[in-house]
Short mmCIF file of C-alpha atoms and ligand atoms in Angstrom, two decimals:
data_model
loop_
_atom_site.label_atom_id
_atom_site.label_comp_id
_atom_site.label_asym_id
_atom_site.label_seq_id
_atom_site.Cartn_x
_atom_site.Cartn_y
_atom_site.Cartn_z
CA MET A 1 0.00 0.00 0.00
CA SER A 2 1.27 3.50 -0.73
CA ASP A 3 2.67 5.55 2.12
CA PRO A 4 0.71 8.82 2.32
CA VAL A 5 3.65 10.82 3.57
CA ASN A 6 6.03 9.68 0.85
CA SER A 7 3.45 9.52 -1.92
CA THR A 8 4.79 11.85 -4.62
CA GLU A 9 1.45 11.34 -6.37
CA LEU A 10 -0.28 13.37 -3.65
CA TYR A 11 2.06 16.31 -3.05
CA PRO A 12 0.79 18.33 -6.05
CA PHE A 13 -2.60 18.44 -4.26
CA GLY A 14 -1.23 20.32 -1.24
CA ALA A 15 -1.05 20.06 2.52
CA ASP A 16 -4.76 20.88 3.02
CA TYR A 17 -5.64 17.84 0.93
CA LEU A 18 -3.28 15.60 2.91
CA TYR A 19 -4.84 16.89 6.14
CA PHE A 20 -8.31 16.13 4.75
CA CYS A 21 -7.24 12.57 3.82
CA THR A 22 -5.97 11.97 7.35
CA LYS A 23 -9.23 13.25 8.87
CA ALA A 24 -11.34 11.26 6.38
CA ALA A 25 -9.42 8.08 7.27
CA GLU A 26 -10.01 8.70 10.99
CA LEU A 27 -13.73 9.30 10.49
CA THR A 28 -14.58 6.71 7.83
CA GLY A 29 -11.84 4.08 8.12
CA ILE A 30 -11.24 4.56 4.38
CA ASN A 31 -7.71 5.40 3.30
CA LEU A 32 -8.06 7.69 0.28
CA HIS A 33 -4.40 7.25 -0.63
CA ASN A 34 -5.11 3.72 -1.81
CA TYR A 35 -7.39 5.02 -4.56
CA LYS A 36 -6.26 6.61 -7.84
CA GLY A 37 -4.89 10.00 -6.71
CA LYS A 38 -6.02 12.39 -9.43
CA GLN A 39 -9.39 10.74 -9.92
CA MET A 40 -10.14 10.83 -6.19
CA TYR A 41 -9.05 14.47 -5.90
CA ARG A 42 -11.29 15.48 -8.83
CA ARG A 43 -14.24 13.63 -7.34
CA LEU A 44 -13.79 15.34 -3.99
CA VAL A 45 -13.53 18.78 -5.57
CA ASN A 46 -16.72 18.09 -7.58
CA TYR A 47 -18.47 17.00 -4.40
CA MET A 48 -17.35 20.15 -2.55
CA ASN A 49 -18.52 22.36 -5.41
CA ARG A 50 -21.90 20.67 -5.46
CA ARG A 51 -22.36 21.06 -1.71
CA ASN A 52 -20.91 24.56 -1.49
CA ILE A 53 -17.98 23.53 0.68
CA PRO A 54 -15.24 26.17 0.18
CA ASP A 55 -12.10 24.19 1.11
CA PHE A 56 -10.75 20.90 2.47
CA ALA A 57 -10.44 22.17 6.05
CA THR A 58 -14.16 23.13 6.13
CA PHE A 59 -15.00 19.81 4.50
CA ALA A 60 -13.12 17.89 7.24
CA LEU A 61 -14.89 19.90 9.94
CA ARG A 62 -18.31 19.23 8.44
CA LEU A 63 -17.63 15.50 8.28
CA GLN A 64 -16.58 15.57 11.91
CA ARG A 65 -19.66 17.50 13.09
CA ASP A 66 -22.44 16.18 10.91
CA PRO A 67 -23.16 12.41 10.83
CA ASP A 68 -25.51 12.86 7.83
CA GLU A 69 -22.81 14.60 5.85
CA LEU A 70 -20.43 11.80 6.81
CA SER A 71 -22.72 9.02 5.61
CA ARG A 72 -23.60 10.96 2.42
CA PHE A 73 -19.88 11.34 1.77
CA VAL A 74 -19.10 7.62 2.28
CA ASP A 75 -21.95 6.79 -0.06
CA TYR A 76 -20.55 9.13 -2.71
CA LEU A 77 -17.01 7.94 -2.20
CA THR A 78 -17.69 4.27 -2.68
CA ILE A 79 -19.43 4.56 -6.09
CA ASN A 80 -21.83 1.72 -5.51
CA VAL A 81 -23.47 1.55 -8.93
CA SER A 82 -24.30 -2.04 -9.80
CA GLU A 83 -26.64 -4.26 -11.80
CA PHE A 84 -27.87 -7.80 -11.75
CA PHE A 85 -25.95 -9.93 -14.28
CA ARG A 86 -23.79 -6.96 -15.28
CA ASN A 87 -22.27 -7.69 -18.72
CA ARG A 88 -24.65 -10.56 -19.37
CA GLU A 89 -22.31 -12.39 -21.79
CA HIS A 90 -19.73 -12.89 -19.02
CA TRP A 91 -22.36 -14.34 -16.70
CA GLU A 92 -23.24 -16.78 -19.49
CA VAL A 93 -19.61 -17.92 -19.56
CA LEU A 94 -19.80 -18.30 -15.78
CA ALA A 95 -22.98 -20.38 -16.00
CA GLU A 96 -22.07 -22.53 -18.98
CA LYS A 97 -18.33 -23.01 -18.62
CA VAL A 98 -17.05 -22.09 -15.19
CA VAL A 99 -19.78 -23.41 -12.89
CA PRO A 100 -19.62 -26.94 -14.43
CA LEU A 101 -15.84 -26.88 -13.93
CA LEU A 102 -16.19 -25.91 -10.27
CA VAL A 103 -19.01 -28.36 -9.67
CA ASP A 104 -16.92 -31.20 -11.16
CA GLN A 105 -14.06 -30.48 -8.79
CA ALA A 106 -16.15 -29.80 -5.70
CA LYS A 107 -15.52 -32.18 -2.85
CA TRP A 108 -17.70 -30.32 -0.40
CA ARG A 109 -19.73 -27.12 -0.19
CA ILE A 110 -18.85 -24.64 -2.96
CA ARG A 111 -17.66 -21.31 -1.55
CA VAL A 112 -18.25 -18.14 -3.56
CA TRP A 113 -17.16 -14.61 -2.59
CA SER A 114 -18.55 -11.48 -4.21
CA ALA A 115 -16.01 -8.86 -3.11
CA GLY A 116 -17.30 -5.29 -3.51
CA SER A 117 -20.88 -6.51 -3.65
CA ALA A 118 -22.57 -3.05 -3.57
CA ALA A 119 -26.29 -3.50 -2.83
CA GLY A 120 -26.18 -7.25 -3.43
CA GLN A 121 -27.04 -7.45 -7.13
CA GLU A 122 -23.82 -9.31 -7.99
CA THR A 123 -24.06 -11.62 -4.97
CA TYR A 124 -27.65 -12.63 -5.72
CA SER A 125 -26.79 -13.02 -9.43
CA ALA A 126 -24.10 -15.52 -8.39
CA ALA A 127 -26.42 -17.39 -6.02
CA ILE A 128 -29.11 -17.62 -8.73
CA THR A 129 -26.55 -18.83 -11.30
CA PHE A 130 -25.49 -21.66 -8.99
CA ALA A 131 -29.08 -22.45 -7.99
CA GLU A 132 -29.90 -22.87 -11.69
CA ARG A 133 -26.86 -24.98 -12.59
CA SER A 134 -25.81 -27.02 -9.64
CA LEU A 135 -27.21 -29.50 -7.20
CA ASN A 136 -24.27 -28.93 -4.89
CA ASP A 137 -24.39 -27.21 -1.59
CA VAL A 138 -23.33 -23.59 -2.23
CA PHE A 139 -22.53 -20.65 0.04
CA VAL A 140 -22.19 -17.12 -1.36
CA LEU A 141 -20.54 -14.39 0.69
CA GLY A 142 -21.10 -10.75 -0.29
CA THR A 143 -18.76 -8.12 1.19
CA ASP A 144 -18.43 -4.38 0.83
CA ILE A 145 -16.83 -1.48 2.64
CA ASP A 146 -20.07 0.54 2.62
CA GLU A 147 -22.59 -0.20 5.40
CA MET A 148 -25.46 1.49 3.55
CA SER A 149 -24.99 -0.79 0.55
CA LEU A 150 -24.78 -3.79 2.86
CA SER A 151 -28.11 -2.92 4.53
CA LYS A 152 -29.79 -2.73 1.15
CA ALA A 153 -28.17 -6.00 0.15
CA ARG A 154 -29.42 -7.73 3.29
CA ALA A 155 -32.95 -6.41 2.67
CA GLY A 156 -32.86 -7.94 -0.82
CA LYS A 157 -35.57 -5.61 -2.17
CA TYR A 158 -35.24 -4.01 -5.58
CA THR A 159 -37.31 -1.69 -7.75
CA ALA A 160 -38.42 -2.83 -11.20
CA SER A 161 -35.75 -0.64 -12.71
CA GLU A 162 -33.03 -2.16 -10.50
CA ALA A 163 -34.21 -5.66 -11.37
CA LYS A 164 -34.58 -4.97 -15.09
CA ASN A 165 -31.61 -7.15 -16.10
CA VAL A 166 -32.95 -10.24 -14.40
CA PRO A 167 -34.45 -12.51 -17.10
CA GLN A 168 -38.23 -12.88 -16.63
CA HIS A 169 -38.12 -16.62 -15.84
CA LEU A 170 -35.54 -16.02 -13.09
CA LEU A 171 -37.53 -13.08 -11.74
CA ASP A 172 -40.60 -15.35 -11.51
CA LYS A 173 -38.62 -18.16 -9.91
CA TYR A 174 -36.39 -16.38 -7.39
CA PHE A 175 -38.23 -13.13 -6.49
CA ARG A 176 -41.64 -12.40 -5.03
CA LYS A 177 -43.54 -9.18 -5.50
CA GLU A 178 -44.12 -6.94 -2.46
CA ASP A 179 -46.01 -3.82 -3.54
CA ASP A 180 -43.82 -2.37 -6.30
CA LEU A 181 -40.67 -4.16 -5.21
CA TYR A 182 -39.06 -7.44 -6.20
CA VAL A 183 -37.91 -9.31 -3.10
CA VAL A 184 -35.34 -12.11 -3.24
CA LYS A 185 -36.93 -15.38 -2.10
CA ASP A 186 -35.72 -17.30 0.95
CA SER A 187 -34.40 -20.19 -1.16
CA ILE A 188 -31.68 -17.78 -2.39
CA ARG A 189 -31.31 -15.69 0.77
CA GLN A 190 -30.50 -18.74 2.85
CA ILE A 191 -27.37 -19.49 0.81
CA VAL A 192 -26.19 -15.85 0.91
CA SER A 193 -24.61 -13.81 3.68
CA PHE A 194 -23.31 -10.22 3.75
CA ARG A 195 -20.64 -8.62 5.87
CA ARG A 196 -18.40 -5.57 5.93
CA HIS A 197 -14.93 -6.09 4.54
CA ASP A 198 -12.34 -3.59 3.33
CA LEU A 199 -10.29 -5.08 0.51
CA LEU A 200 -7.45 -2.75 1.47
CA SER A 201 -7.17 -3.56 5.13
CA SER A 202 -9.35 -6.46 6.34
CA GLU A 203 -8.24 -10.06 6.65
CA TYR A 204 -9.30 -12.13 3.63
CA PRO A 205 -11.36 -15.32 3.88
CA GLY A 206 -9.68 -18.41 2.43
CA ASN A 207 -10.34 -21.54 0.42
CA MET A 208 -12.74 -19.93 -2.06
CA ASP A 209 -13.87 -21.81 -5.18
CA LEU A 210 -14.92 -18.64 -6.96
CA ILE A 211 -14.20 -14.97 -6.24
CA ILE A 212 -16.09 -12.29 -8.13
CA CYS A 213 -14.39 -8.90 -7.88
CA ARG A 214 -15.75 -6.62 -10.56
CA ASN A 215 -15.64 -2.87 -11.04
CA VAL A 216 -13.94 -2.29 -7.70
CA LEU A 217 -10.23 -2.30 -8.52
CA ILE A 218 -10.67 0.28 -11.30
CA TYR A 219 -10.73 2.95 -8.59
CA PHE A 220 -7.59 1.74 -6.81
CA SER A 221 -4.03 2.95 -7.28
CA GLU A 222 -1.76 0.59 -9.25
CA GLN A 223 0.02 -0.57 -6.09
CA SER A 224 -3.25 -1.25 -4.23
CA LYS A 225 -4.59 -3.09 -7.25
CA ARG A 226 -1.53 -5.35 -7.28
CA ASP A 227 -1.80 -5.96 -3.52
CA VAL A 228 -5.48 -6.82 -3.76
CA ILE A 229 -5.07 -9.20 -6.73
CA THR A 230 -2.25 -10.96 -4.86
CA ARG A 231 -4.48 -11.41 -1.82
CA LEU A 232 -7.55 -12.45 -3.84
CA SER A 233 -5.47 -15.09 -5.60
CA ALA A 234 -4.21 -16.37 -2.24
CA SER A 235 -7.85 -16.63 -1.07
CA LEU A 236 -8.66 -19.11 -3.84
CA ARG A 237 -8.22 -22.82 -3.38
CA SER A 238 -5.95 -24.44 -5.93
CA GLY A 239 -7.97 -24.51 -9.19
CA GLY A 240 -10.39 -21.86 -7.89
CA VAL A 241 -11.47 -19.09 -10.26
CA LEU A 242 -11.32 -15.27 -10.11
CA PHE A 243 -14.00 -13.43 -12.14
CA MET A 244 -13.02 -9.83 -13.00
CA GLY A 245 -14.91 -6.87 -14.48
CA ALA A 246 -15.25 -6.15 -18.19
CA THR A 247 -12.48 -3.51 -18.14
CA GLU A 248 -10.22 -5.25 -15.65
CA ALA A 249 -8.21 -7.84 -17.54
CA ILE A 250 -5.12 -9.03 -15.63
CA PHE A 251 -2.27 -8.88 -18.15
CA ASN A 252 0.45 -10.47 -16.03
CA ALA A 253 -1.72 -13.22 -14.53
CA LYS A 254 1.29 -15.54 -14.04
CA ASP A 255 2.75 -13.13 -11.49
CA TYR A 256 -0.26 -13.86 -9.29
CA ASP A 257 -0.21 -17.65 -9.81
CA LEU A 258 -3.23 -17.28 -12.09
CA THR A 259 -3.90 -18.40 -15.63
CA GLN A 260 -6.60 -17.01 -17.90
CA ILE A 261 -9.18 -19.64 -18.84
CA PHE A 262 -11.72 -17.34 -20.55
CA PRO A 263 -11.67 -13.56 -20.98
CA PHE A 264 -11.99 -12.06 -17.46
CA PHE A 265 -11.80 -15.49 -15.75
CA TYR A 266 -8.54 -16.59 -14.10
CA ARG A 267 -7.78 -19.90 -12.48
CA ARG A 268 -5.36 -20.32 -9.58
CA THR A 269 -2.55 -22.58 -10.65
CA LEU A 270 -0.88 -23.34 -7.31
C1 SAM B 1 -18.96 0.19 -8.78
S1 SAM B 1 -19.39 -0.85 -7.43
C2 SAM B 1 -19.29 -2.44 -8.17
C3 SAM B 1 -20.34 -3.38 -7.67
C4 SAM B 1 -20.35 -4.77 -8.32
N1 SAM B 1 -19.16 -5.49 -8.01
C5 SAM B 1 -20.55 -4.66 -9.80
O1 SAM B 1 -19.62 -4.92 -10.57
O2 SAM B 1 -21.66 -4.30 -10.22
C6 SAM B 1 -17.93 -0.76 -6.42
C7 SAM B 1 -18.14 -1.28 -5.00
O3 SAM B 1 -16.87 -1.41 -4.38
C8 SAM B 1 -16.99 -1.02 -3.02
N2 SAM B 1 -15.67 -0.66 -2.52
C9 SAM B 1 -14.94 0.47 -2.73
N3 SAM B 1 -13.79 0.42 -2.04
C10 SAM B 1 -13.78 -0.78 -1.39
C11 SAM B 1 -12.87 -1.41 -0.51
N4 SAM B 1 -11.72 -0.82 -0.18
N5 SAM B 1 -13.19 -2.63 -0.01
C12 SAM B 1 -14.36 -3.22 -0.34
N6 SAM B 1 -15.27 -2.69 -1.16
C13 SAM B 1 -14.98 -1.47 -1.68
C14 SAM B 1 -17.95 0.16 -3.09
O4 SAM B 1 -18.56 0.42 -1.83
C15 SAM B 1 -18.95 -0.31 -4.15
O5 SAM B 1 -20.05 -0.95 -3.59
#
């Protein structure tokens, strides 16, 4: 992980920005230095402009004094946009090629981890994919740094627009209607669990058959990205598979003891 004090990437942004990062880390537990420097700085300045916050010192003070501002800020910071079956063609590869592979090798309960699960769309998509394709016992863990996203994930309730990517037959089979909302049925909820986990600082679970980590690392600095991929790979069992986002190909997979088996799918070789 990059050292904030020695990070040359951050100095152009000034001492007030460094002070803000220190305060933000104290208040949110999120270390901004692990994210792409310029992109993060731009996002914060946009946020301040939108909320009429004149400078970083005032921003830090507001976060400290106002719990609503703090939770709004964490929500903004974590960019928790998601969809069910995001990039459908990759989920088809998962269902048709990868799941059979994992099921063939499974000796016991299949363990799946959706890391950076946002409001649960990816986690439930994975659970539904396994429910459709496998008779095996499956457990799907969804983790995220953002508590607000996790609460929504646990509730498992989605508007029609949020659920629009779920094919109709899966919507009928795995969701029930409650007023205008689609609610994930118990058959899926009972194989899914959500908890808070920071990919940059928490301990990683081990022995995973499949890890889905999509559209999370794009916001991280190069060094953090490398650290996280190393740790994700170590969390896979031998032969386990890492499923990455549509813009997140790993070019030097061998360095992480991974080998590409399909575009955006990497298998642990050790
Ligand atoms: C753009 S969403 C992607 C959601 C989902 N994986 C997908 O592809 O649709 C990024 C998620 O990563 C989470 N995130 C950001 N930094 C994180 C960190 N350090 N550890 C764990 N999750 C993080 C955010 O809270 C957000 O929910």
